[in-house]
PDB file of C-alpha atoms in Angstrom:
ATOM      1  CA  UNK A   6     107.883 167.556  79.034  1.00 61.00           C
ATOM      2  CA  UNK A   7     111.400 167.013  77.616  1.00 79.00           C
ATOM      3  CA  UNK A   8     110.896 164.818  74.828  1.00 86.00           C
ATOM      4  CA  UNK A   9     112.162 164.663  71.326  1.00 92.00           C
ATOM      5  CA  UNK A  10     110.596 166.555  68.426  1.00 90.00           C
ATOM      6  CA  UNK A  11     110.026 163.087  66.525  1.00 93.00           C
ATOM      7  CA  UNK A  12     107.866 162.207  69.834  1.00 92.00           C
ATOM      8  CA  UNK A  13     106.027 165.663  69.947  1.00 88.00           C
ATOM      9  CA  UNK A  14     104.906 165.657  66.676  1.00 90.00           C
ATOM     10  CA  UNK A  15     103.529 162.120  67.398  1.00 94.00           C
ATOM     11  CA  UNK A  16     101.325 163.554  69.764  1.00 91.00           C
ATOM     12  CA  UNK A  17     100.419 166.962  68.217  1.00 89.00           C
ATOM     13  CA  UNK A  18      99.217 164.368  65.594  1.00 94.00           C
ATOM     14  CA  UNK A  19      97.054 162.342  67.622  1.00 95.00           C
ATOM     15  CA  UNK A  20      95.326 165.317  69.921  1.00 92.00           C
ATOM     16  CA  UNK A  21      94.556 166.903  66.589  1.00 92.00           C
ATOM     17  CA  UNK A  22      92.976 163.459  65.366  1.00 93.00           C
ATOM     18  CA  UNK A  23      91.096 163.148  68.183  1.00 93.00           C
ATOM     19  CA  UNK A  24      90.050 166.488  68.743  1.00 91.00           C
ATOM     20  CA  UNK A  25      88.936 166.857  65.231  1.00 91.00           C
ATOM     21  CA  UNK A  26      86.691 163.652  65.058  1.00 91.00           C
ATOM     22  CA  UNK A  27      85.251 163.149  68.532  1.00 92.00           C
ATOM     23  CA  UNK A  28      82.009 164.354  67.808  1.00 88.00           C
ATOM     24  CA  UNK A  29      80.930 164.483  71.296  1.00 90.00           C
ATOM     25  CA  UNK A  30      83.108 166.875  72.222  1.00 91.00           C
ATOM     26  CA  UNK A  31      81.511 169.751  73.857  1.00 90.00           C
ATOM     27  CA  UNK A  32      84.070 171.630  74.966  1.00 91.00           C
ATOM     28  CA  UNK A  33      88.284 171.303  75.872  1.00 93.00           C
ATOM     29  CA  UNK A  34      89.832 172.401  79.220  1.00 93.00           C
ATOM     30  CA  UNK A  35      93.388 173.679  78.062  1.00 95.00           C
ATOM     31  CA  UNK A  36      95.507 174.167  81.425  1.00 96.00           C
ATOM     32  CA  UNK A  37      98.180 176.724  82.071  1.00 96.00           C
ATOM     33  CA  UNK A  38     100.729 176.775  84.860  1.00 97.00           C
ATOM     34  CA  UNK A  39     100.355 179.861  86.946  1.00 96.00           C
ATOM     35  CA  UNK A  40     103.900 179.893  87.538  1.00 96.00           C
ATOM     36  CA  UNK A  41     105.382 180.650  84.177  1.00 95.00           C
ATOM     37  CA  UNK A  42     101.456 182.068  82.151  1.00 93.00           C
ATOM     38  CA  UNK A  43     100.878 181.166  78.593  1.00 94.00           C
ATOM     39  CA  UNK A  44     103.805 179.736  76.361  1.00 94.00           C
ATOM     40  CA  UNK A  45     104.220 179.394  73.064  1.00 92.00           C
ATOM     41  CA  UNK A  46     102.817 176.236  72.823  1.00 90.00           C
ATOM     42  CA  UNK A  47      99.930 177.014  74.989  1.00 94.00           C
ATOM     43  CA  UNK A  48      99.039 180.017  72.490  1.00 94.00           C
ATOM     44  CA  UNK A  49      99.253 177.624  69.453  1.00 92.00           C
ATOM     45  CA  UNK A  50      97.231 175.286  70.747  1.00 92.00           C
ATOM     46  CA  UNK A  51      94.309 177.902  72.068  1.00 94.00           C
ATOM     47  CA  UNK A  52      94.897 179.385  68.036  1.00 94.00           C
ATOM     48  CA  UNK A  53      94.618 175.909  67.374  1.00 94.00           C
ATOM     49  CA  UNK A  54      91.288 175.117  69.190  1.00 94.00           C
ATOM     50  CA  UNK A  55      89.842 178.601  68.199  1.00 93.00           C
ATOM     51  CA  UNK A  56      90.420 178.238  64.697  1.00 94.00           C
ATOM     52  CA  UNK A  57      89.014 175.013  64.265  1.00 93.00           C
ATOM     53  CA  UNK A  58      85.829 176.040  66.410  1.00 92.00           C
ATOM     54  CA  UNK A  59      86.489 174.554  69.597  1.00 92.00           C
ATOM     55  CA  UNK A  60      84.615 176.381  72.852  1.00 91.00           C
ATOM     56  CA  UNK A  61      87.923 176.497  74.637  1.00 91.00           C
ATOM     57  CA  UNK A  62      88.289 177.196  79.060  1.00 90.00           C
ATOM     58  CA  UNK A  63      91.748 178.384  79.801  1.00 93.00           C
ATOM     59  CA  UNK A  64      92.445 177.512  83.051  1.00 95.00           C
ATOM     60  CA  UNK A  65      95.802 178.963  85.461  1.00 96.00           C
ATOM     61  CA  UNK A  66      96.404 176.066  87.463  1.00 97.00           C
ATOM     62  CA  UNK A  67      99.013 175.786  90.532  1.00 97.00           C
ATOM     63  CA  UNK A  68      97.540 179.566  91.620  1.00 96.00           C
ATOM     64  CA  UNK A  69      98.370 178.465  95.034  1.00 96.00           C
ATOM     65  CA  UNK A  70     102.016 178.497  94.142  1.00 97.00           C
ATOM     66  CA  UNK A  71     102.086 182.160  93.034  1.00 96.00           C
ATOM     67  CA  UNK A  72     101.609 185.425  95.265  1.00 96.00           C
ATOM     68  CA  UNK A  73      98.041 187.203  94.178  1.00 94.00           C
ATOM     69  CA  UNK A  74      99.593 190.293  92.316  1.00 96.00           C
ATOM     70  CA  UNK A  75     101.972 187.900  90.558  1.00 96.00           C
ATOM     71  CA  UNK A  76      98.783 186.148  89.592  1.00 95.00           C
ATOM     72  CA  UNK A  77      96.891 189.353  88.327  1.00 94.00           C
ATOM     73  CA  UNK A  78     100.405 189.995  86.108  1.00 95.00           C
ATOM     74  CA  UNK A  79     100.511 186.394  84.636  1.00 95.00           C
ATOM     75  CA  UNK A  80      96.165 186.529  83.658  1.00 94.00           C
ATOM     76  CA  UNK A  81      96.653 190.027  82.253  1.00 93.00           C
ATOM     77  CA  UNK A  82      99.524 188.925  80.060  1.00 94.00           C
ATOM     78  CA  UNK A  83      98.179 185.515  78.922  1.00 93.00           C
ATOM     79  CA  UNK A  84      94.664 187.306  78.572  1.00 92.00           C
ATOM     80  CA  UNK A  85      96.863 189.537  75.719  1.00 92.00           C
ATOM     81  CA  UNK A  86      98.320 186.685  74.283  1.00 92.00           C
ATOM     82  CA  UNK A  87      95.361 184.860  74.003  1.00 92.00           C
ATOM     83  CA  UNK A  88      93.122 188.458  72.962  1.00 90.00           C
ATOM     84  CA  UNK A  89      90.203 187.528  75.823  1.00 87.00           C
ATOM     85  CA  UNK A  90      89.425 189.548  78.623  1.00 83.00           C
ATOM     86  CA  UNK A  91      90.891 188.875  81.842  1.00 80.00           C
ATOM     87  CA  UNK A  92      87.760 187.329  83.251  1.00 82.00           C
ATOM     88  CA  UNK A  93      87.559 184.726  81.264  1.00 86.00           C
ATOM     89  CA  UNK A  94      90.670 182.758  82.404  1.00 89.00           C
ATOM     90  CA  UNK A  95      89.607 180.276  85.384  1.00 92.00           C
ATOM     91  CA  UNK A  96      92.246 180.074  88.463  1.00 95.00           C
ATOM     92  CA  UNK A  97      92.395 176.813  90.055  1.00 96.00           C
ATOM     93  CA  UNK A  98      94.862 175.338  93.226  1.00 96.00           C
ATOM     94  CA  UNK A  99      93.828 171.211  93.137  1.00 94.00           C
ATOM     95  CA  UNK A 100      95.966 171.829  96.798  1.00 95.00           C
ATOM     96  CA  UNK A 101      93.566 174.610  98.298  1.00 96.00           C
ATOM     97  CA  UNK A 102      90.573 173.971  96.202  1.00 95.00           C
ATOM     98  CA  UNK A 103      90.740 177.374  95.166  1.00 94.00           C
ATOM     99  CA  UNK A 104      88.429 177.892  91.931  1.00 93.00           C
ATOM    100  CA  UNK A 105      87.230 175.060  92.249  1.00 94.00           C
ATOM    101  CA  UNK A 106      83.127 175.562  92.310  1.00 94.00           C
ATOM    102  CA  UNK A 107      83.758 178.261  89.798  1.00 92.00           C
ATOM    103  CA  UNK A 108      85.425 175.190  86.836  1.00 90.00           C
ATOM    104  CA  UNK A 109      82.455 173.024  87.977  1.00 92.00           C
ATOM    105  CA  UNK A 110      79.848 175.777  87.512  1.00 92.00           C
ATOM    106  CA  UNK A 111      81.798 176.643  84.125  1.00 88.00           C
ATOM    107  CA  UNK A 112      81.619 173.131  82.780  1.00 88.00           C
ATOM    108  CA  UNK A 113      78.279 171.807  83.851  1.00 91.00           C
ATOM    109  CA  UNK A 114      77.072 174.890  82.001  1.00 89.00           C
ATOM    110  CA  UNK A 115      78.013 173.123  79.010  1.00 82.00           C
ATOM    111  CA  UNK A 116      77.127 169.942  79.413  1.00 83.00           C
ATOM    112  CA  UNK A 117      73.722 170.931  80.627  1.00 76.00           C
TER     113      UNK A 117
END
């Protein structure tokens, strides 16, 4: 989103507020757009999560808007920037459905 740096740091502030001190948190679901992989942003905030000890799903979203060996590129280079094996990045489609048993399976694994 276009928005003023004033405004994002208002946010950052409260997502970090709220992420810190909900203890119920199990778990956070960061979403990535297929179309353009991990950004800058995206990498701080998985640093963000990691570093502060939060079990962290990185899920490619919009995967139905890419062409499958585009898709293959963009996991391999956000599974660099984010040092995890390719596997462990989730691709979803909320259009086709596609991955979508596999983020269920993922998150009621957590929550038990």
């Amino acid at each position: 989103a276009k928005v003023s740096h004033t405004e994002q740091a208002k946010w950052r502030e409260q997502l970090e507020n709220y992420l810190q001190k909900r203890q119920s948190l199990k778990a956070v679901v960061q979403l990535i757009d297929a179309r353009h992989g991990a950004l800058e942003n995206d990498i701080a905030m998985f640093e963000w999560l990691q570093f502060h000890g939060l079990r962290t799903f990185v899920v490619l979203t919009k995967c139905d808007k890419v062409k499958q060996r585009d898709l293959a590129k963009t996991t391999k280079a956000s599974a660099q920037a984010f040092d995890l094996l390719s596997e462990s990045f989730l691709h979803f489609s909320a259009e086709t459905q596609m991955g979508r048993s596999a983020m269920w399976s993922s998150l009621q694994s957590i929550l038990g």
